PDB file of C-alpha atoms in Angstrom:
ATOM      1  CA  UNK A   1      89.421 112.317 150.343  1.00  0.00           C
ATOM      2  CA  UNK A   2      91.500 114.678 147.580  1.00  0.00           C
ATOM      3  CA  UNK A   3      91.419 113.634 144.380  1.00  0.00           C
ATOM      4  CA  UNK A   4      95.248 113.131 144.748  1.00  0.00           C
ATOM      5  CA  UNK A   5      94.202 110.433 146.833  1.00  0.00           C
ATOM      6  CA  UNK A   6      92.000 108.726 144.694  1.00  0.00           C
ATOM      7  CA  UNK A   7      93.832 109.585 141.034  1.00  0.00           C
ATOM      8  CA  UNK A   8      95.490 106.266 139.855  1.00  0.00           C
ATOM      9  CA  UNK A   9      99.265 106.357 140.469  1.00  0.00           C
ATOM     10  CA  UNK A  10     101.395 106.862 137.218  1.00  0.00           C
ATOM     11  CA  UNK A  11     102.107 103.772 135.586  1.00  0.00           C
ATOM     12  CA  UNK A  12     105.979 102.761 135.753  1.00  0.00           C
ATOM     13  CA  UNK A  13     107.793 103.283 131.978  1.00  0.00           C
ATOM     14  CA  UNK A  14     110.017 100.315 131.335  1.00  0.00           C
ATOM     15  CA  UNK A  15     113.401 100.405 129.667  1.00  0.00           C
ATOM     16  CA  UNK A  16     113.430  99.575 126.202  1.00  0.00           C
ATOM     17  CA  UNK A  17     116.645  98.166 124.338  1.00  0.00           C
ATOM     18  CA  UNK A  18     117.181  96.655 120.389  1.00  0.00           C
ATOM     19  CA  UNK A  19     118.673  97.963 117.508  1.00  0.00           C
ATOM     20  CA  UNK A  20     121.392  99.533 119.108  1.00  0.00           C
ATOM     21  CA  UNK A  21     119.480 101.383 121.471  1.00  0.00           C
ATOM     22  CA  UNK A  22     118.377 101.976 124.860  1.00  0.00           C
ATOM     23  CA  UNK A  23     114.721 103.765 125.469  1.00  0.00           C
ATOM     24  CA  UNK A  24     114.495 104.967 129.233  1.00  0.00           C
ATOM     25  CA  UNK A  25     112.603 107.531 130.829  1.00  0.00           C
ATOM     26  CA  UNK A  26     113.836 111.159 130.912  1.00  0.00           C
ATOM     27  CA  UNK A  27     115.315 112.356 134.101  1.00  0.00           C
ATOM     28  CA  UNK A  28     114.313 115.743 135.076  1.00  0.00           C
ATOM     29  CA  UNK A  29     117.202 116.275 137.737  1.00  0.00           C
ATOM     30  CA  UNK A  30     119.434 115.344 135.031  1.00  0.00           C
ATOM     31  CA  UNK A  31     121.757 118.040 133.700  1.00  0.00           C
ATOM     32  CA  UNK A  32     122.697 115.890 130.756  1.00  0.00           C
ATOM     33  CA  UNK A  33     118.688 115.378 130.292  1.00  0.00           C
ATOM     34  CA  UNK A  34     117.553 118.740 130.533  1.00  0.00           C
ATOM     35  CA  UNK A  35     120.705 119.934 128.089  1.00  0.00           C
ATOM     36  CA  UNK A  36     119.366 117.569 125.805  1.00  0.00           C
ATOM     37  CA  UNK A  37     115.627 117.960 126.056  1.00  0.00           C
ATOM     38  CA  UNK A  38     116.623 122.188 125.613  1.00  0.00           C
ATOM     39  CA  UNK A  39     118.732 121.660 122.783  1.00  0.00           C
ATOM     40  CA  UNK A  40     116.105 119.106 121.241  1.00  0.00           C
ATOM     41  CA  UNK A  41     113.457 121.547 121.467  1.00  0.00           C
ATOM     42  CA  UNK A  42     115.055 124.702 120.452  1.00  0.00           C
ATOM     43  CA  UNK A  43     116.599 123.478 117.447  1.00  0.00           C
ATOM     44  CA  UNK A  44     115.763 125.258 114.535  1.00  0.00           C
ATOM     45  CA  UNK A  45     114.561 122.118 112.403  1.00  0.00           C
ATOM     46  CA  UNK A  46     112.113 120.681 115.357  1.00  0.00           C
ATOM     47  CA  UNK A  47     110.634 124.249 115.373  1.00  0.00           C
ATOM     48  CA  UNK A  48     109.715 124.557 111.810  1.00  0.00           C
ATOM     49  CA  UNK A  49     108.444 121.238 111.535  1.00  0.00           C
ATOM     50  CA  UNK A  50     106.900 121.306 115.543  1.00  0.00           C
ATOM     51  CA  UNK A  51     104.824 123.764 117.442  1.00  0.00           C
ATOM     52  CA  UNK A  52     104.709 122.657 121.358  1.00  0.00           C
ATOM     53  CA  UNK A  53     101.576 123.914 123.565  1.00  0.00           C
ATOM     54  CA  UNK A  54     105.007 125.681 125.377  1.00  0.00           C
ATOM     55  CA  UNK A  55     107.751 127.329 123.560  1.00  0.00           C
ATOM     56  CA  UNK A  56     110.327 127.261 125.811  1.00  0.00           C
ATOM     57  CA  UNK A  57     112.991 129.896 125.704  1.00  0.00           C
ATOM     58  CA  UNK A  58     115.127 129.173 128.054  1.00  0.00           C
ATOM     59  CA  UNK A  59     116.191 126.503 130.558  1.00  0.00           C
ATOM     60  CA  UNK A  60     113.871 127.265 133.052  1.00  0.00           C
ATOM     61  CA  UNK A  61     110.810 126.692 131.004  1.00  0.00           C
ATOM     62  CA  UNK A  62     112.661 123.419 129.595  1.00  0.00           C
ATOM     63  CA  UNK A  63     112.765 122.376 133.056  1.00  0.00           C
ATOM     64  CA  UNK A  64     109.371 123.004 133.473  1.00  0.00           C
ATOM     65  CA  UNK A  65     108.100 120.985 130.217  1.00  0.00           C
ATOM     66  CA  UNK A  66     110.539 117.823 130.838  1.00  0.00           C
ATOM     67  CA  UNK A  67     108.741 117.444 134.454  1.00  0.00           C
ATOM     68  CA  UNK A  68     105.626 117.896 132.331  1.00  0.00           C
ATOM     69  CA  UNK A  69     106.865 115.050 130.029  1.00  0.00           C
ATOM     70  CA  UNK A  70     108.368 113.052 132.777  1.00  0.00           C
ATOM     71  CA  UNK A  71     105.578 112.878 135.213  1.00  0.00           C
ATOM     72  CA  UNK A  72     104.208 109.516 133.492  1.00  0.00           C
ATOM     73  CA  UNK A  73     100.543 108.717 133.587  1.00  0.00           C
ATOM     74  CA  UNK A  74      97.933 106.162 134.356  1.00  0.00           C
ATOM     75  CA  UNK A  75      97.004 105.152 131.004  1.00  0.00           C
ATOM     76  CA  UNK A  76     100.110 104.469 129.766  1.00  0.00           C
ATOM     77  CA  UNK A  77     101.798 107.184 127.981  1.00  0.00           C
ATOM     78  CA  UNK A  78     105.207 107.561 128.341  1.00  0.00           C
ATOM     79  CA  UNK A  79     108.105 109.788 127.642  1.00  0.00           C
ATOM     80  CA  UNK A  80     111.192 108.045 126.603  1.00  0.00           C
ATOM     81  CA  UNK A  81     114.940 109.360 126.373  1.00  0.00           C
ATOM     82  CA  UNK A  82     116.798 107.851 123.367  1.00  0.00           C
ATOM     83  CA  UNK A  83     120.362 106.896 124.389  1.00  0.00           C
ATOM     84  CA  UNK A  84     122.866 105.139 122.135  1.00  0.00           C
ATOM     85  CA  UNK A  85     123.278 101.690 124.037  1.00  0.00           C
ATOM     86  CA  UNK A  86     127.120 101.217 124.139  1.00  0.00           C
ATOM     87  CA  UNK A  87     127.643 104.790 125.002  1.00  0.00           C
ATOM     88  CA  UNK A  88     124.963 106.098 126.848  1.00  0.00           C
ATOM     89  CA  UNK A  89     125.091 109.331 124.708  1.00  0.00           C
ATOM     90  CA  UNK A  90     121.104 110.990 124.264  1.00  0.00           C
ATOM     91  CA  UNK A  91     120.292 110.961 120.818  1.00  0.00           C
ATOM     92  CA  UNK A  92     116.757 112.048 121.144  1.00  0.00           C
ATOM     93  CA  UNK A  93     113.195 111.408 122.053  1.00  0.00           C
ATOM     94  CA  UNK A  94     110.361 109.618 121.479  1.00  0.00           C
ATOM     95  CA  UNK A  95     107.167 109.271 123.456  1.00  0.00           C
ATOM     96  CA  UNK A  96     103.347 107.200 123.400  1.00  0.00           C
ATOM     97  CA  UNK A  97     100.226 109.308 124.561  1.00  0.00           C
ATOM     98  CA  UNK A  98      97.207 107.285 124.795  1.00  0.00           C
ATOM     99  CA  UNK A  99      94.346 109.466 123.636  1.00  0.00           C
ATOM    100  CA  UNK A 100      91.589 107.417 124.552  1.00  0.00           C
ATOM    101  CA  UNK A 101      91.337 104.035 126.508  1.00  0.00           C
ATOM    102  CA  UNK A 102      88.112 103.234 125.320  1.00  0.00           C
ATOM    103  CA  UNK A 103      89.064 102.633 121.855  1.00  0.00           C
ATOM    104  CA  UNK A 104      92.722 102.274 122.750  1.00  0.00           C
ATOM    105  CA  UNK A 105      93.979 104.586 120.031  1.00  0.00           C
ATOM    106  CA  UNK A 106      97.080 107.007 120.621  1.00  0.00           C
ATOM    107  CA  UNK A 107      99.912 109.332 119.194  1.00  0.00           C
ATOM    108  CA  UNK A 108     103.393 108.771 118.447  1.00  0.00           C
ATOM    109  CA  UNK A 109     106.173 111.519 118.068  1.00  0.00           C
ATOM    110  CA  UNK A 110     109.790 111.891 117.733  1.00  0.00           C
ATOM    111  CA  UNK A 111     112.550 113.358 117.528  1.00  0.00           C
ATOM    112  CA  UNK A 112     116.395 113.926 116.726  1.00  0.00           C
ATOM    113  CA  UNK A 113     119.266 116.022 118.634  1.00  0.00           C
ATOM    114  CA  UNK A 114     121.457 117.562 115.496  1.00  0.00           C
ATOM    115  CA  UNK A 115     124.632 115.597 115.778  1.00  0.00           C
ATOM    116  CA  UNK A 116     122.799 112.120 115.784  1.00  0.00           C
ATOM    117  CA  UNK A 117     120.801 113.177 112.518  1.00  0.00           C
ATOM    118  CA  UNK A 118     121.648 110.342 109.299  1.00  0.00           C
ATOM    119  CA  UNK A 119     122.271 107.230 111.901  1.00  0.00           C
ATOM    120  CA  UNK A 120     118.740 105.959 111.448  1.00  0.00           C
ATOM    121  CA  UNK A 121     117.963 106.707 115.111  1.00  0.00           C
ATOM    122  CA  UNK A 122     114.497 108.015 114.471  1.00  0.00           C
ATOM    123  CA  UNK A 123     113.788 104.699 112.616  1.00  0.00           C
ATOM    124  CA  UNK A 124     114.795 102.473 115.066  1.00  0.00           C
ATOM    125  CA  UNK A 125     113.442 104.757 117.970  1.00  0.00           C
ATOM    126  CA  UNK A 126     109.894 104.455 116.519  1.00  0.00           C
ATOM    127  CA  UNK A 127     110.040 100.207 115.858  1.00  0.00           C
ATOM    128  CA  UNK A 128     110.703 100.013 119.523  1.00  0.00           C
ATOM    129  CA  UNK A 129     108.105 102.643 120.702  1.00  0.00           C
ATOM    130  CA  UNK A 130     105.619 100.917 118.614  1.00  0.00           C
ATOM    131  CA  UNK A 131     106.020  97.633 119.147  1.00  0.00           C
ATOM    132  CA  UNK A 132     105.930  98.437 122.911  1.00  0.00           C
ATOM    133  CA  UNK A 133     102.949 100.118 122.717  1.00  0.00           C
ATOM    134  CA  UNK A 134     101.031  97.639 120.256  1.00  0.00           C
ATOM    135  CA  UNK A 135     101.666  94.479 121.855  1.00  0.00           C
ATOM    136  CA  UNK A 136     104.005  94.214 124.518  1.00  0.00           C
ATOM    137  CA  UNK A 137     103.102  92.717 127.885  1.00  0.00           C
ATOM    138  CA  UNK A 138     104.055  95.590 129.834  1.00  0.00           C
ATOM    139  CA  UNK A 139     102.957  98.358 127.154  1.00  0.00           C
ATOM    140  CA  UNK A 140      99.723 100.068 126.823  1.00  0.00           C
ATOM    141  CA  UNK A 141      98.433  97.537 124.219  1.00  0.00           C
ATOM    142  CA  UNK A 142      96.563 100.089 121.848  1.00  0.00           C
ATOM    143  CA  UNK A 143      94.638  99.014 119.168  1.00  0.00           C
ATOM    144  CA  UNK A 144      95.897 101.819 116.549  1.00  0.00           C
ATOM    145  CA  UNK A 145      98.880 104.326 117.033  1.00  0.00           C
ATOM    146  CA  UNK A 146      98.469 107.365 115.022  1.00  0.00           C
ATOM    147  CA  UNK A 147     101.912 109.423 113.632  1.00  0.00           C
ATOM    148  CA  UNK A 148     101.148 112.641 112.126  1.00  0.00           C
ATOM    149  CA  UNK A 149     103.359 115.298 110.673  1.00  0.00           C
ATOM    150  CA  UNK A 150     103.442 118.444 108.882  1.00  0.00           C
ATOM    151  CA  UNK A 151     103.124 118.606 104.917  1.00  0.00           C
ATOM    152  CA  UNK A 152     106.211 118.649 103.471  1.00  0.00           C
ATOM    153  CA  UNK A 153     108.219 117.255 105.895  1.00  0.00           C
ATOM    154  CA  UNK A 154     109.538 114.509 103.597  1.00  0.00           C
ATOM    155  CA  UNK A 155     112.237 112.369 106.155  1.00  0.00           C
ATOM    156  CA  UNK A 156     109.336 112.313 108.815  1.00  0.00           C
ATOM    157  CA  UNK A 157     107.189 110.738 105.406  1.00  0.00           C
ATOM    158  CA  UNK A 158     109.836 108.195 104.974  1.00  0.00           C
ATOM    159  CA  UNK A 159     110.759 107.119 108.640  1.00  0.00           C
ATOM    160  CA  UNK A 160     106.727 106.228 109.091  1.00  0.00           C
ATOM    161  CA  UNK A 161     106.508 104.202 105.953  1.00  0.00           C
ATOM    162  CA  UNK A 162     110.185 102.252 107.048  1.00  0.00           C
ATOM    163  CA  UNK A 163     108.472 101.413 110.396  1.00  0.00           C
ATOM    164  CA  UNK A 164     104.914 100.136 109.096  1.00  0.00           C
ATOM    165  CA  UNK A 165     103.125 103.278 109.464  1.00  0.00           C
ATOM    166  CA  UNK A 166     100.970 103.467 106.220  1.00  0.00           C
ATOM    167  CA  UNK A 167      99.922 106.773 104.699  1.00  0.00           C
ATOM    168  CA  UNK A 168      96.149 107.349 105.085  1.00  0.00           C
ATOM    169  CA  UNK A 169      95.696 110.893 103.966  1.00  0.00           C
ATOM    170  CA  UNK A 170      95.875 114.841 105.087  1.00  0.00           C
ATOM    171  CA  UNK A 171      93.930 116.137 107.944  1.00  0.00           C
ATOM    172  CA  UNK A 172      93.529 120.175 106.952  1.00  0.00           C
ATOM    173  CA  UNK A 173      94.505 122.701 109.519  1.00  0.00           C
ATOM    174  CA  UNK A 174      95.124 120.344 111.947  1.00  0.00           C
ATOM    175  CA  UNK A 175      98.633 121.245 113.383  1.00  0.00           C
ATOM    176  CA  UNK A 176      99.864 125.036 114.515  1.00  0.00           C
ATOM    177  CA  UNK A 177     102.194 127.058 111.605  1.00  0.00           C
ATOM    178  CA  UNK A 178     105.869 126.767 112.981  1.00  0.00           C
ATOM    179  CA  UNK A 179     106.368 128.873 115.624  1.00  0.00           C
ATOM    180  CA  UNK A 180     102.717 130.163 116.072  1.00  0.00           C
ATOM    181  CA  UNK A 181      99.494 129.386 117.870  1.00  0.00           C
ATOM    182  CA  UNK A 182      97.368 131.812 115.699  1.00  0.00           C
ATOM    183  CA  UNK A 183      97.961 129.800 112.153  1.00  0.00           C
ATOM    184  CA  UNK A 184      97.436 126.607 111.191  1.00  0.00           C
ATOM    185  CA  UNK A 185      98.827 123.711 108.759  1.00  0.00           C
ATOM    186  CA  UNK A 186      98.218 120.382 107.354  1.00  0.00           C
ATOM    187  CA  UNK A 187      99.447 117.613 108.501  1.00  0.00           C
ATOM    188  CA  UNK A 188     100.326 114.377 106.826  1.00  0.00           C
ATOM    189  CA  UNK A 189      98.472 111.453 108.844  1.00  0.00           C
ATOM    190  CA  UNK A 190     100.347 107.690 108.961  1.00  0.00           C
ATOM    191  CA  UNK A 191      99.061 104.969 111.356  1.00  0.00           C
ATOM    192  CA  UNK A 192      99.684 101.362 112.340  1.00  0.00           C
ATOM    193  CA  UNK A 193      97.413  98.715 113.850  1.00  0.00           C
ATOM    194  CA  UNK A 194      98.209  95.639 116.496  1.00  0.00           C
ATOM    195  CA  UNK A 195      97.063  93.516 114.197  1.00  0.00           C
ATOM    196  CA  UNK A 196      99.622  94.997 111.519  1.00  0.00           C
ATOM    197  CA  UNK A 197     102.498  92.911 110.171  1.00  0.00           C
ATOM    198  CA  UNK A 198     106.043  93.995 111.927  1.00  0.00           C
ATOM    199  CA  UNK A 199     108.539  95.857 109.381  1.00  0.00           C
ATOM    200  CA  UNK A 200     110.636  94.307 107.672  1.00  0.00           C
ATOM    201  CA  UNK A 201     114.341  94.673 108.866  1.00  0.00           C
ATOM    202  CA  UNK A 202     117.116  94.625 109.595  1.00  0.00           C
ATOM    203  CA  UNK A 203     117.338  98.213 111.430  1.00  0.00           C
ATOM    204  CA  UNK A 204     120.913  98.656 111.774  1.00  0.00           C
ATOM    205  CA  UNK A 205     122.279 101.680 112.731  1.00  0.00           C
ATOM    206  CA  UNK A 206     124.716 103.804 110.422  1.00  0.00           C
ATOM    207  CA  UNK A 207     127.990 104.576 111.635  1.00  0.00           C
ATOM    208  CA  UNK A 208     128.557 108.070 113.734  1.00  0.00           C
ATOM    209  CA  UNK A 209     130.293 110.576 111.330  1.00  0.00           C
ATOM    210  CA  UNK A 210     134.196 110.662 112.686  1.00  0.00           C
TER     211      UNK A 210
END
């Protein structure tokens, strides 16, 4: 037997909706997707602020990473692509990867395409990504989601602290310098618990500049 064969099957990533949003899984064979996930990626701000495992530099290596991203797992992480829920329109990406199922603990990231930057999408992204992952039914039900980013990146400060992500401190040399897998940097650690109190809302959405 091949350990295809006997690897659990990825676990199915349910739609998310609230707040004016729709969280669904990326599609790889998506034009509109892969646009977005490019464009996401190879903005300047996510790259000073980000450094993925894979730069990608073009299309094909986006490609390559949204599959990546897309594939799903067995213990639970997912991959989701925000979409503005009257429109449809991608407004960015957020995604849960379970780090360890024995003391159910994981990572949360995010992030923002340009033109839907100052409508509170990150904010209400993350409420639904963590409250799925926490304590929904059909979620991973971790015990503590982690959210780190890098020192000095102020709005990332302030979106964890809106969604009940406390500060706990500054892990030293703990994320890559932007752009580079030589250097390091140090990053800003926030986290929330299952048994934390939800945030406080409402998390309305500001209108889309005309």
């Amino acid at each position: 037997m091949t350990d295809a064969a006997i690897r659990p099957a990825p676990r199915p990533v349910p739609d998310l909706h609230g707040h004016g949003l729709l969280l669904r899984p990326w599609d790889p064979d998506s034009e509109a997707d892969l646009d977005a996930w490019f464009r996401g990626r190879a903005d300047p701000d996510f790259r000073r602020w980000n450094t993925p495992l894979s730069l990608a530099t073009d299309r094909a290596g986006a490609l390559d990473s949204l599959r990546t991203a897309a594939a799903g797992s067995a213990d639970g992480s997912a991959a989701y692509c925000v979409t503005d829920a009257g429109t449809g329109a991608v407004l960015g990406h957020a995604g849960v990867t379970v780090v360890s199922r024995r003391m159910d603990y994981g990572l949360v990231g995010y992030w923002v395409l340009p033109e839907a930057r100052g409508r509170r999408v990150a904010v209400r992204a993350l409420v639904l990504a963590a409250r799925w992952a926490l304590t929904a039914p059909d979620g991973p039900r971790l015990h503590r989601l982690e959210l780190g980013h890098a020192v000095g990146h102020d709005a990332s400060c302030r979106v964890a602290e809106r969604c009940g992500f406390p500060a706990e401190g500054t892990l030293r040399g703990a994320m890559w310098e932007a752009g580079r897998h030589e250097a390091y940097r140090d990053v800003h650690l926030h986290a929330r618990l299952a048994t934390d109190p939800e945030p406080d809302g409402p998390f309305t959405p500001t209108p889309a500049p005309v």
